[in-house]
mmCIF file of C-alpha atoms and ligand atoms in Angstrom:
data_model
loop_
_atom_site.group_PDB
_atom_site.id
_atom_site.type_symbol
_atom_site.label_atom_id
_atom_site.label_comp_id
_atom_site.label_asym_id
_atom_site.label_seq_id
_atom_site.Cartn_x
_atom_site.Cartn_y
_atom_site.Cartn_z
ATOM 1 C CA UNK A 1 -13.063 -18.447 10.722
ATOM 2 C CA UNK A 2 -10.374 -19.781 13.289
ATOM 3 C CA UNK A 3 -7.104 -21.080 12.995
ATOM 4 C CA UNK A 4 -8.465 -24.726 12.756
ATOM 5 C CA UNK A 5 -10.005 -24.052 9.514
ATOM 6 C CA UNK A 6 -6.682 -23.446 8.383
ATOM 7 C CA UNK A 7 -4.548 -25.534 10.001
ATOM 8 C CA UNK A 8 -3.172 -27.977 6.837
ATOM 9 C CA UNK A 9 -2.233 -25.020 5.123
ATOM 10 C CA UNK A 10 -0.265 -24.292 8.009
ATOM 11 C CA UNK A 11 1.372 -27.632 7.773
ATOM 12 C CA UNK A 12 1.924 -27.171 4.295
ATOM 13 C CA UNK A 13 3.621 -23.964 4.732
ATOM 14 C CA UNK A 14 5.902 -24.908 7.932
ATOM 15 C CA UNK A 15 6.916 -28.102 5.081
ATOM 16 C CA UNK A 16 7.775 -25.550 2.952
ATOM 17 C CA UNK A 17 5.378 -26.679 0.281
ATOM 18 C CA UNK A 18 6.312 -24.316 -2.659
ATOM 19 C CA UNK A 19 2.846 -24.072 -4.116
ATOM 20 C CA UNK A 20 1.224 -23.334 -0.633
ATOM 21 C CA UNK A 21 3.923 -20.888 -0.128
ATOM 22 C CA UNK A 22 2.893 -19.202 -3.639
ATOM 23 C CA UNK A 23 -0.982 -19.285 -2.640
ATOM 24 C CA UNK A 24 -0.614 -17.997 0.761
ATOM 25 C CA UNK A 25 2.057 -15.163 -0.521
ATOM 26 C CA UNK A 26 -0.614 -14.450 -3.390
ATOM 27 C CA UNK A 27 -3.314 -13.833 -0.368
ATOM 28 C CA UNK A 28 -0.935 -12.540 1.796
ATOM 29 C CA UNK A 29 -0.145 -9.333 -0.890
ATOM 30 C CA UNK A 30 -3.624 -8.862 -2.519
ATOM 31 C CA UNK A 31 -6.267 -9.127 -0.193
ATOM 32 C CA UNK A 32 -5.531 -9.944 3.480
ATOM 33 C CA UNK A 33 -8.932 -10.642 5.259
ATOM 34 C CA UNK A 34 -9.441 -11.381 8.938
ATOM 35 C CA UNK A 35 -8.870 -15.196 7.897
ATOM 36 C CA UNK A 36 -5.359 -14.016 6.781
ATOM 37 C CA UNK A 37 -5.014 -12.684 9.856
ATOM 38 C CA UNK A 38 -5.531 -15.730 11.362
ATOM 39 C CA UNK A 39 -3.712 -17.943 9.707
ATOM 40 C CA UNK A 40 -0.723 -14.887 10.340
ATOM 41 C CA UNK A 41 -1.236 -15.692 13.976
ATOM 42 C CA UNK A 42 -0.857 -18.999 13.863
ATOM 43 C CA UNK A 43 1.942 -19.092 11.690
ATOM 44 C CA UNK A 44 3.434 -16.231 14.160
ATOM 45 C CA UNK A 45 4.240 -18.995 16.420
ATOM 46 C CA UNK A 46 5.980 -21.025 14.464
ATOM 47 C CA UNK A 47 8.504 -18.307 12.872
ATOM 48 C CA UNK A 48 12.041 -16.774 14.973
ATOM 49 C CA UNK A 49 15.248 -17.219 13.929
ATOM 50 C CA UNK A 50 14.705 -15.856 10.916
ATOM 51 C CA UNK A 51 16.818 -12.779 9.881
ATOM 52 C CA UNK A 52 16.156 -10.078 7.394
ATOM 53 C CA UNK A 53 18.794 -8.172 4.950
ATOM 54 C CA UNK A 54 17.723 -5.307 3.283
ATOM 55 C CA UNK A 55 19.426 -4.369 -0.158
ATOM 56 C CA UNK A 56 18.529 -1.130 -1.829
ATOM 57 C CA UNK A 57 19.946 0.692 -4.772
ATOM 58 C CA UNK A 58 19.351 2.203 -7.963
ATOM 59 C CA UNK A 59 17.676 0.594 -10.730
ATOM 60 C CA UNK A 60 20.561 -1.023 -12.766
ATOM 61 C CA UNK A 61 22.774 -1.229 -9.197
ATOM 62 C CA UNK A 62 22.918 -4.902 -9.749
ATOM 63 C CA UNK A 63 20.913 -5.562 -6.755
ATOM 64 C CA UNK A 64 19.471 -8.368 -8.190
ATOM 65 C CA UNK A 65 22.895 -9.679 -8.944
ATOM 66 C CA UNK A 66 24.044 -9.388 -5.765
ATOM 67 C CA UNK A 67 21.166 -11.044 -4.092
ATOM 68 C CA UNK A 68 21.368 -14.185 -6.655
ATOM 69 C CA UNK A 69 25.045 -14.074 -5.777
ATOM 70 C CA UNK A 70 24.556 -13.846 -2.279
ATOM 71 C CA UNK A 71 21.975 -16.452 -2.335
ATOM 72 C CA UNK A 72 24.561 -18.857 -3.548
ATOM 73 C CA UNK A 73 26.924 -18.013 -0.648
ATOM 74 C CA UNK A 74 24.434 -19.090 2.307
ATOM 75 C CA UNK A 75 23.103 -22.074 -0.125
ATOM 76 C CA UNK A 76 26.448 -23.489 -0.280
ATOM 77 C CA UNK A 77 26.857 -23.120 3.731
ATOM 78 C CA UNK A 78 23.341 -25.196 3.843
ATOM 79 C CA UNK A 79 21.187 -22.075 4.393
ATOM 80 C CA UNK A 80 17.585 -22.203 3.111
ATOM 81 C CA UNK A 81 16.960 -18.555 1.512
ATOM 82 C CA UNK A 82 13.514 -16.545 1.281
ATOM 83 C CA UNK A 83 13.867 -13.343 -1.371
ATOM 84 C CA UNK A 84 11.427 -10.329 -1.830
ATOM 85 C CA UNK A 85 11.955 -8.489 -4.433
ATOM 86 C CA UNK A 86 10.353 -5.027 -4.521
ATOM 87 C CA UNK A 87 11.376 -4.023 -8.100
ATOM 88 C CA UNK A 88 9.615 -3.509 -11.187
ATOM 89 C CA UNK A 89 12.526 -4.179 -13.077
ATOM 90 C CA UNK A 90 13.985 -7.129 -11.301
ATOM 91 C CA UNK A 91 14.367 -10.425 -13.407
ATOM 92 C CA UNK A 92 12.675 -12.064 -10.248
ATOM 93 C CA UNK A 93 9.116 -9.977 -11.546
ATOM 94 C CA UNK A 94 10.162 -11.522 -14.963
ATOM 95 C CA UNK A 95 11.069 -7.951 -16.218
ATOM 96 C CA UNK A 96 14.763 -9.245 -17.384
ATOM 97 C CA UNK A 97 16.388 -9.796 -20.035
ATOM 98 C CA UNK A 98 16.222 -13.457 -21.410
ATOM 99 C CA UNK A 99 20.356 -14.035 -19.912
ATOM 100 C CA UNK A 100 19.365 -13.194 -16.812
ATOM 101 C CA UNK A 101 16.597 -15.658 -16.433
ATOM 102 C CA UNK A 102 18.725 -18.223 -18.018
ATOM 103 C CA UNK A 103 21.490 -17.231 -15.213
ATOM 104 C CA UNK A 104 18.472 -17.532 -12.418
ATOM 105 C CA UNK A 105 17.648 -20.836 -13.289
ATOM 106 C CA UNK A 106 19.367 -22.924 -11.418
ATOM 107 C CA UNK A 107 18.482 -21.093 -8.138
ATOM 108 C CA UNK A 108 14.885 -21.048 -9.511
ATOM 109 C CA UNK A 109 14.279 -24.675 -9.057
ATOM 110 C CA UNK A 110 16.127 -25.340 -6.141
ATOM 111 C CA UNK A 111 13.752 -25.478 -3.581
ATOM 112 C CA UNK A 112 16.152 -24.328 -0.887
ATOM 113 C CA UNK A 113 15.630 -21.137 -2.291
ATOM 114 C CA UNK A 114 12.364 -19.288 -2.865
ATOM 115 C CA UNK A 115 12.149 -15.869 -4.809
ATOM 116 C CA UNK A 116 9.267 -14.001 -4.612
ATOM 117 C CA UNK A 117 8.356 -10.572 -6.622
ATOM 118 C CA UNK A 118 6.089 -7.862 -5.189
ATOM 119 C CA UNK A 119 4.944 -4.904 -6.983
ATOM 120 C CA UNK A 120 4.504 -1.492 -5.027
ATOM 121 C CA UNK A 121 0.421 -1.372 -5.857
ATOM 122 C CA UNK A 122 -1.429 -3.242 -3.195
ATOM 123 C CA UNK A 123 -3.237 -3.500 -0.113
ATOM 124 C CA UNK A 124 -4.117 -0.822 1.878
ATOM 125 C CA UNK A 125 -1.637 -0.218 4.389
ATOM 126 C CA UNK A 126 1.368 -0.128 2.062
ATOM 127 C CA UNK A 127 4.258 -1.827 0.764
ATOM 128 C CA UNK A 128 6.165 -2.833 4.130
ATOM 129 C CA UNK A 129 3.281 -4.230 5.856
ATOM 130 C CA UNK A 130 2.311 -6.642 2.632
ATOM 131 C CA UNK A 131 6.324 -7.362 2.541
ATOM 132 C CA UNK A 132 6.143 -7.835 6.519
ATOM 133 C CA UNK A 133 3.766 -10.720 5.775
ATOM 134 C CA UNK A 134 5.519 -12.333 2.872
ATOM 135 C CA UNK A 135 8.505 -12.749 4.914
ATOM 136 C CA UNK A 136 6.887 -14.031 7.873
ATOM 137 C CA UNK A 137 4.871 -16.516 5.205
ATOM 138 C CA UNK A 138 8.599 -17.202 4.132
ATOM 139 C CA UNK A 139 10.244 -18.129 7.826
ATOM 140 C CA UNK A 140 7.359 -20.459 8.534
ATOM 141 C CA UNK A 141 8.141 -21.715 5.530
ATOM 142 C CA UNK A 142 11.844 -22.497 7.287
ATOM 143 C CA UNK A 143 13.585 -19.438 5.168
ATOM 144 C CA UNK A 144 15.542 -18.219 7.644
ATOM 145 C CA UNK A 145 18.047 -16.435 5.498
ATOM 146 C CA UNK A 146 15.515 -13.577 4.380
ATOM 147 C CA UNK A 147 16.486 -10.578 1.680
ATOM 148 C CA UNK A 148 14.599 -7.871 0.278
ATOM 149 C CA UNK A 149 15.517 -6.121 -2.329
ATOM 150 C CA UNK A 150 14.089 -2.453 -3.359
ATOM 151 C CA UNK A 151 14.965 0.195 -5.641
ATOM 152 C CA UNK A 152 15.832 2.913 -3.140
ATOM 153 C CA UNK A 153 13.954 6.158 -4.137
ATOM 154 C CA UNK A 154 10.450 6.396 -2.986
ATOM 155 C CA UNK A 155 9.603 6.648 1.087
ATOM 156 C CA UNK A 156 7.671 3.261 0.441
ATOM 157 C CA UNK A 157 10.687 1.214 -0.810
ATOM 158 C CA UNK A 158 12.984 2.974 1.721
ATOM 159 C CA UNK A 159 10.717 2.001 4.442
ATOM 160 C CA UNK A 160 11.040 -1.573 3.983
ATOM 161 C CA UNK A 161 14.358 -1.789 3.657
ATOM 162 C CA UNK A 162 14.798 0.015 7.012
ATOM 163 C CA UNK A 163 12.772 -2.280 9.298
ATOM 164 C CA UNK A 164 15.551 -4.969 8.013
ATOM 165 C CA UNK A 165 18.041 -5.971 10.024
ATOM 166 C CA UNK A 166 20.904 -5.331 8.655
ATOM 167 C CA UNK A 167 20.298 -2.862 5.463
ATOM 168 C CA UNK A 168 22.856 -2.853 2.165
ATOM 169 C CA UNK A 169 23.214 -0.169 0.338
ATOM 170 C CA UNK A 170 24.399 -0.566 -3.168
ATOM 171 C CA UNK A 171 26.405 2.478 -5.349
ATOM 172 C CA UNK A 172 28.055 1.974 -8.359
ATOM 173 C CA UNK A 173 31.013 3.961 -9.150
ATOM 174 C CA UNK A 174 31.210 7.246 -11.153
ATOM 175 C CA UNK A 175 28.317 8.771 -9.234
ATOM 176 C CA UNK A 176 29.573 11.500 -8.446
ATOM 177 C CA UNK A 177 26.881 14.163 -6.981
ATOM 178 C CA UNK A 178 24.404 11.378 -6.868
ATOM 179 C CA UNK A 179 25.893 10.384 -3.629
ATOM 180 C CA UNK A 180 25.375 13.889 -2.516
ATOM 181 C CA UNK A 181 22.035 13.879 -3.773
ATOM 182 C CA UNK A 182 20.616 10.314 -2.421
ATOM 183 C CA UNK A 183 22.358 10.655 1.213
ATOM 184 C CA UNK A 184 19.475 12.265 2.284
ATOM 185 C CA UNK A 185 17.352 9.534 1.357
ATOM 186 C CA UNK A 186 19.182 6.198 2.084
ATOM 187 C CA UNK A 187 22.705 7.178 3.071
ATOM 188 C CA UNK A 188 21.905 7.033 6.739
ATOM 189 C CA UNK A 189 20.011 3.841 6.568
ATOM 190 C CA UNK A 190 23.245 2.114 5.072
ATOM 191 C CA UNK A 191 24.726 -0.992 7.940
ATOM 192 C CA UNK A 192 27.315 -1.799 5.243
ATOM 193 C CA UNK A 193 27.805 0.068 1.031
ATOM 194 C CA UNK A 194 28.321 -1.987 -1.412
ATOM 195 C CA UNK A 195 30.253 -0.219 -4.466
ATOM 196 C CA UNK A 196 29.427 -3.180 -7.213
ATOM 197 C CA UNK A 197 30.712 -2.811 -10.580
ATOM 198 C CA UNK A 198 34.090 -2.171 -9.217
ATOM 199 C CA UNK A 199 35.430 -3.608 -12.553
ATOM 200 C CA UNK A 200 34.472 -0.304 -13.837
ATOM 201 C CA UNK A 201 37.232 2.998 -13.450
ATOM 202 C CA UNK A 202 36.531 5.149 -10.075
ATOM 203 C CA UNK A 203 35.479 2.073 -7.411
ATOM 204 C CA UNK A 204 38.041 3.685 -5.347
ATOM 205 C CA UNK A 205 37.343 7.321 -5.949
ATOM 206 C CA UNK A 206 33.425 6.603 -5.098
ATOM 207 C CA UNK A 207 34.553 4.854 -1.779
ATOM 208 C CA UNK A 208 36.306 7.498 -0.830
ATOM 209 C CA UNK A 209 33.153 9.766 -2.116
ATOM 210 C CA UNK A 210 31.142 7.575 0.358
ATOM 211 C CA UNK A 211 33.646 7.417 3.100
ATOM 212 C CA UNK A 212 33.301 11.809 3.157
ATOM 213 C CA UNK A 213 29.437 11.462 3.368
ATOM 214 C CA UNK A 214 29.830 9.030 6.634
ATOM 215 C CA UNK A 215 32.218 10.710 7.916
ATOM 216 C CA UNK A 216 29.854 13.684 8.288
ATOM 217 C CA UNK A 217 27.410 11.830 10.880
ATOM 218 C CA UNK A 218 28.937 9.306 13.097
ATOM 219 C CA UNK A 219 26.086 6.981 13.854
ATOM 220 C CA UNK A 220 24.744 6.642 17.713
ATOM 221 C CA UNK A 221 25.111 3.334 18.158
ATOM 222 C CA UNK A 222 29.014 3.247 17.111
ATOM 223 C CA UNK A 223 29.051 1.466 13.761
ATOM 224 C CA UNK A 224 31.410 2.201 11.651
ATOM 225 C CA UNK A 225 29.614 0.864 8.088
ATOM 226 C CA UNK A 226 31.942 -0.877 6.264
ATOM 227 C CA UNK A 227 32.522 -0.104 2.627
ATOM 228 C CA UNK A 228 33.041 -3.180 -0.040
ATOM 229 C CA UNK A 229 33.676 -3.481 -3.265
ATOM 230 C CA UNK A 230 32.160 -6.385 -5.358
ATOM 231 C CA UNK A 231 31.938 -7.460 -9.158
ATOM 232 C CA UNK A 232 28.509 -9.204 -8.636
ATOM 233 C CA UNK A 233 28.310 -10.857 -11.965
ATOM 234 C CA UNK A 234 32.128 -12.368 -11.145
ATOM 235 C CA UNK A 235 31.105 -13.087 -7.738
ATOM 236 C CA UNK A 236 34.221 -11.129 -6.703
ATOM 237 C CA UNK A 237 34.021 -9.363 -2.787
ATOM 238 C CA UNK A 238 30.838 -11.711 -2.326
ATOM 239 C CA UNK A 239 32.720 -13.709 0.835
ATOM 240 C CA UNK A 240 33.490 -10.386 2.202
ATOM 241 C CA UNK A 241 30.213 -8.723 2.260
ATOM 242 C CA UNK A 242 28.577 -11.929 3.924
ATOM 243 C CA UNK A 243 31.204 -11.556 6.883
ATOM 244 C CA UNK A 244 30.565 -7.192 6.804
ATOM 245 C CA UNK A 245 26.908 -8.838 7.512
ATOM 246 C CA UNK A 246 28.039 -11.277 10.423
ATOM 247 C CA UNK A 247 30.066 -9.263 11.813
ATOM 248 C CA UNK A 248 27.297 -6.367 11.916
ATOM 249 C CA UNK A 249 24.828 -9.291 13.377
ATOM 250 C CA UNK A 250 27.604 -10.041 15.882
ATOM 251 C CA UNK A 251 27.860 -6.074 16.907
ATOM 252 C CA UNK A 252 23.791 -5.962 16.940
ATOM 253 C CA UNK A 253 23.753 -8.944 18.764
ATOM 254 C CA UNK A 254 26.639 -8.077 21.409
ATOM 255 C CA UNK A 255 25.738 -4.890 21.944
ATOM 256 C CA UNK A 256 21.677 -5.593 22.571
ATOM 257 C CA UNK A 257 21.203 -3.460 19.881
ATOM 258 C CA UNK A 258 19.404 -6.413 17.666
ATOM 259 C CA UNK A 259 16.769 -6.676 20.386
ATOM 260 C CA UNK A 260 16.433 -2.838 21.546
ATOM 261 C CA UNK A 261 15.629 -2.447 17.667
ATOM 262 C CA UNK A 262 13.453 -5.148 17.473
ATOM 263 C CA UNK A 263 11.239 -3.956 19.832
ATOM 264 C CA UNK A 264 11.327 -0.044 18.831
ATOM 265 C CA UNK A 265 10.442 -1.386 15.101
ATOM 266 C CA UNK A 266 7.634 -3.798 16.566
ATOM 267 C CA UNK A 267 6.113 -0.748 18.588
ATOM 268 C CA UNK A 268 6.222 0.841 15.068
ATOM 269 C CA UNK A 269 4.635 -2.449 13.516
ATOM 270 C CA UNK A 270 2.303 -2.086 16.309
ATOM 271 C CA UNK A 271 1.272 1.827 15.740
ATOM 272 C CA UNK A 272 1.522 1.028 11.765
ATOM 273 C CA UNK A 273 -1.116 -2.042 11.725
ATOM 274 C CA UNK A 274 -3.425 0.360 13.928
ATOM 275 C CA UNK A 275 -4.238 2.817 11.450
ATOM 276 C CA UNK A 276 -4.615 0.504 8.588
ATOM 277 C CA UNK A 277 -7.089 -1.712 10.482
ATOM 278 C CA UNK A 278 -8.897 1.979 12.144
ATOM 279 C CA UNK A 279 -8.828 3.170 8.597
ATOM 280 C CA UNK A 280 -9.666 0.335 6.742
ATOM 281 C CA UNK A 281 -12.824 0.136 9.611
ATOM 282 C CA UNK A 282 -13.844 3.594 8.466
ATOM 283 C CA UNK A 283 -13.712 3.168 4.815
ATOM 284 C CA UNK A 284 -15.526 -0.439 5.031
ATOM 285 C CA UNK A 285 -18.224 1.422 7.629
ATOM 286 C CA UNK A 286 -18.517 4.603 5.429
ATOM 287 C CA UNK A 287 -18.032 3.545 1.902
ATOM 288 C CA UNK A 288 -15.382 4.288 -0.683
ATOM 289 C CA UNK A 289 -17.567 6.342 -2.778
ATOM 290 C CA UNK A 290 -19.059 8.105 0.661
ATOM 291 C CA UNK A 291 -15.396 8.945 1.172
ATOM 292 C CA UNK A 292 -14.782 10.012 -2.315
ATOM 293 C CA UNK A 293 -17.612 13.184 -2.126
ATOM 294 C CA UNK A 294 -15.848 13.990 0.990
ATOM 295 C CA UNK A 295 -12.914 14.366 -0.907
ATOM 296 C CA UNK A 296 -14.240 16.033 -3.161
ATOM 297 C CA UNK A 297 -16.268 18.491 -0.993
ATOM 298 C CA UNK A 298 -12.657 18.975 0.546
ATOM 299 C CA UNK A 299 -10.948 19.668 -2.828
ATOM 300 C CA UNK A 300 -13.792 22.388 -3.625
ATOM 301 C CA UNK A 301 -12.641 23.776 -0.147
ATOM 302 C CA UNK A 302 -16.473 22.905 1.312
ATOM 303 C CA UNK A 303 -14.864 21.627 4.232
ATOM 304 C CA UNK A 304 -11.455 21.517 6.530
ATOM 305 C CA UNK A 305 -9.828 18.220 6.655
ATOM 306 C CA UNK A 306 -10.021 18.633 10.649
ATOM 307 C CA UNK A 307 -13.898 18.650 10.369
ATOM 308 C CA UNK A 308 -13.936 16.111 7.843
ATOM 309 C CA UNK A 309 -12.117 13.552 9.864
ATOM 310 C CA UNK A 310 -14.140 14.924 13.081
ATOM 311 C CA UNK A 311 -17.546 14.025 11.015
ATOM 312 C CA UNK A 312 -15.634 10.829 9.604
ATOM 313 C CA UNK A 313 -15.251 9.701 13.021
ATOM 314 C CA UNK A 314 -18.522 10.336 14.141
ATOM 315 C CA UNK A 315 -19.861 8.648 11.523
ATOM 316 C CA UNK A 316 -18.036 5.380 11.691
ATOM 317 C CA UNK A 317 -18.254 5.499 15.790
ATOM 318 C CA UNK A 318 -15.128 6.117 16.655
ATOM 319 C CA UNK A 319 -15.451 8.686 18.535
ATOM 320 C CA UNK A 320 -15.440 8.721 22.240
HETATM 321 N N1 GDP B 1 30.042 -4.750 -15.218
HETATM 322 C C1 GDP B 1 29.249 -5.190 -14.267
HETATM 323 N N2 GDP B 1 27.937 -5.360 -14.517
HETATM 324 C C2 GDP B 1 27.139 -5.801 -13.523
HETATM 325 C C3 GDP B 1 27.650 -6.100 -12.233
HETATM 326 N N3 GDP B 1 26.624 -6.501 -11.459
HETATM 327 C C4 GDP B 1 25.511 -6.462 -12.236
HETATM 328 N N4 GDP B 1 25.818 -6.051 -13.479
HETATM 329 C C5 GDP B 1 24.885 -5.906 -14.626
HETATM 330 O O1 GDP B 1 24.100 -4.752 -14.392
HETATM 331 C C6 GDP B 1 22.789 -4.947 -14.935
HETATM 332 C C7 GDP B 1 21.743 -4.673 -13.880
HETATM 333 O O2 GDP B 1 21.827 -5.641 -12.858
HETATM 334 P P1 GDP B 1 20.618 -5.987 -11.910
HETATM 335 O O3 GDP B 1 21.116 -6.979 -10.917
HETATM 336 O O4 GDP B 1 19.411 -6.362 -12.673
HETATM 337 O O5 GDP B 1 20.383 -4.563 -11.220
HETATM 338 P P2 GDP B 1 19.211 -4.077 -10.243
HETATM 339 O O6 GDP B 1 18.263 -3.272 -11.060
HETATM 340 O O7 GDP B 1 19.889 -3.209 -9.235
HETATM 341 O O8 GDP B 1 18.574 -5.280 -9.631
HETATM 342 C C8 GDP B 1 22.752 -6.364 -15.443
HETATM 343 O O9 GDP B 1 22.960 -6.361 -16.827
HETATM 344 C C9 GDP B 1 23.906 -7.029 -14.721
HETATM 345 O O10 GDP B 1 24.443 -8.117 -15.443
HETATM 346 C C10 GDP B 1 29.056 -5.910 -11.998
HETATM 347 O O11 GDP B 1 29.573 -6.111 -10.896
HETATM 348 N N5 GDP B 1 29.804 -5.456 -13.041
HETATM 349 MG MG1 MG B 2 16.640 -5.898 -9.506
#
């Protein structure tokens, strides 16, 4: 199939035609085929200028909040906003309590904003490439003010949040060792912390909790990650973490950071899309249930995974 095939759904999507959007997002995180693909490329060409904000967290953060308060914020400036959430218990996947919905409302049928929810099963090739996708579905669609949400424990949910371009890590305060324990995981990924729920006691003592952790690794390219406090459900500190992200897209910018990244994380892309498309070629040429009694021959220690792959390879012609 070529792009001609597809090009009104194109045109719908570059209108921003909600229900294409939906369809194509649908495809897009179930079953990409090579006339996905295609219709990718062509809508490729038509994205740029679109610019991604990661916001990860604990379950229960208020991530969610945040993002439907932020959302607000670039609405009111005139900015059309795409959101992914990544989170089983968002109130965007319908998981929330009936108030929450009720509070979403208003941004649900505005249709400068579009909310989609992704669950972490799906296509081959992972989470970030499927959310990749969505949000390049979305700035066709003339989202240019992009967010992703994820929970942030699991490798898969930390590594979408990190190809963002500016990332936002949410704490709540009164964690205590959990700061210890989760800097490992998204501590150094953090552009700008977020300490919501600052109505509650200890917003102070967990910024200065955070502030000890940072102050451990001073980042290479000379960031200093600001630290803000917000009441998400009051709106409170919202203003001030939109200008902690402009004025970390003015550093990125400035410093030719934004583009040096850019192209380290598209080599990545690059790399990443390889091996899904080599191993989806082997599975497709081999069989799933070929691959399972290989797996199983492995698991009864009949054969090395080095030989395996070797005869895996040979078999599917990959081999040189
Ligand atoms: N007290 C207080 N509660 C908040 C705040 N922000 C969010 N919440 C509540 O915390 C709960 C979880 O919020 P949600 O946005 O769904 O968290 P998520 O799981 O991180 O997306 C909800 O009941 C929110 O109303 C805040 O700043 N202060
Ligand atoms: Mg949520």
């Amino acid at each position: 199939m070529d792009d001609l095939e597809r090009r009104d759904e194109v045109r719908n999507i570059c209108r921003g035609d909600v229900r294409q959007l939906a369809r194509t997002l649908t495809e897009v995180e179930n079953s990409p085929t090579e006339s996905t693909r295609n219709l990718l490329k062509a809508l490729y060409r038509k994205t740029g200028g679109s610019w991604v904000m990661g916001i990860t967290g604990s379950p229960g953060a208020g991530k969610s909040t945040l993002v439907e308060a932020l959302a607000r914020h670039y609405r009111k400036a005139g900015e059309k906003v795409g959101i992914v959430a990544v989170d089983p218990t968002s109130p965007f996947s319908g998981g929330a309590l009936l108030g929450d919905r009720v509070r979403m409302q208003n941004l649900f049928t505005d249709p400068g904003v579009f909310i989609r929810s992704m669950a972490t099963r799906g296509r081959l090739g992972g989470l970030s490439s499927a959310v990749d996708d969505a949000l390049l579905v979305l700035a066709a669609g003339g989202f240019k003010r992009l967010m992703v949400e994820t929970v942030g424990v699991g490798q898969d949910e930390v590594d979408v949040v990190r190809t963002a371009d500016v990332v936002l890590v949410l704490l709540v305060p009164g964690m205590g060792d959990d700061i210890q324990s989760i800097k490992a995981g998204i501590m150094e990924i953090g552009d700008i912390f977020v300490i919501n729920k600052a109505d509650r006691p200890d917003a102070m003592k967990t910024e200065r909790e955070i502030r000890a952790v940072l102050s451990l690794a001073a980042r290479d390219d000379g960031w200093d990650p600001p630290i803000v406090q917000t009441v998400a459900t009051r709106g409170q500190g919202i203003d001030e973490v939109a200008e902690a992200v402009e004025a970390y897209r003015r550093f990125t910018d400035q410093e030719g950071a934004a583009s040096r990244r850019r192209a380290f994380l598209c080599r990545q892309k690059v790399l990443e899309m390889i091996r899904d498309r080599m191993a989806q070629q082997v599975v497709d040429e081999i069989g799933p249930e070929e691959l399972d009694r290989w797996a199983q021959r492995m698991a009864n220690r009949e054969v090395d995974p080095y030989t395996l792959v070797d005869r895996i390879f040979e078999r599917s012609g990959l081999t040189k």
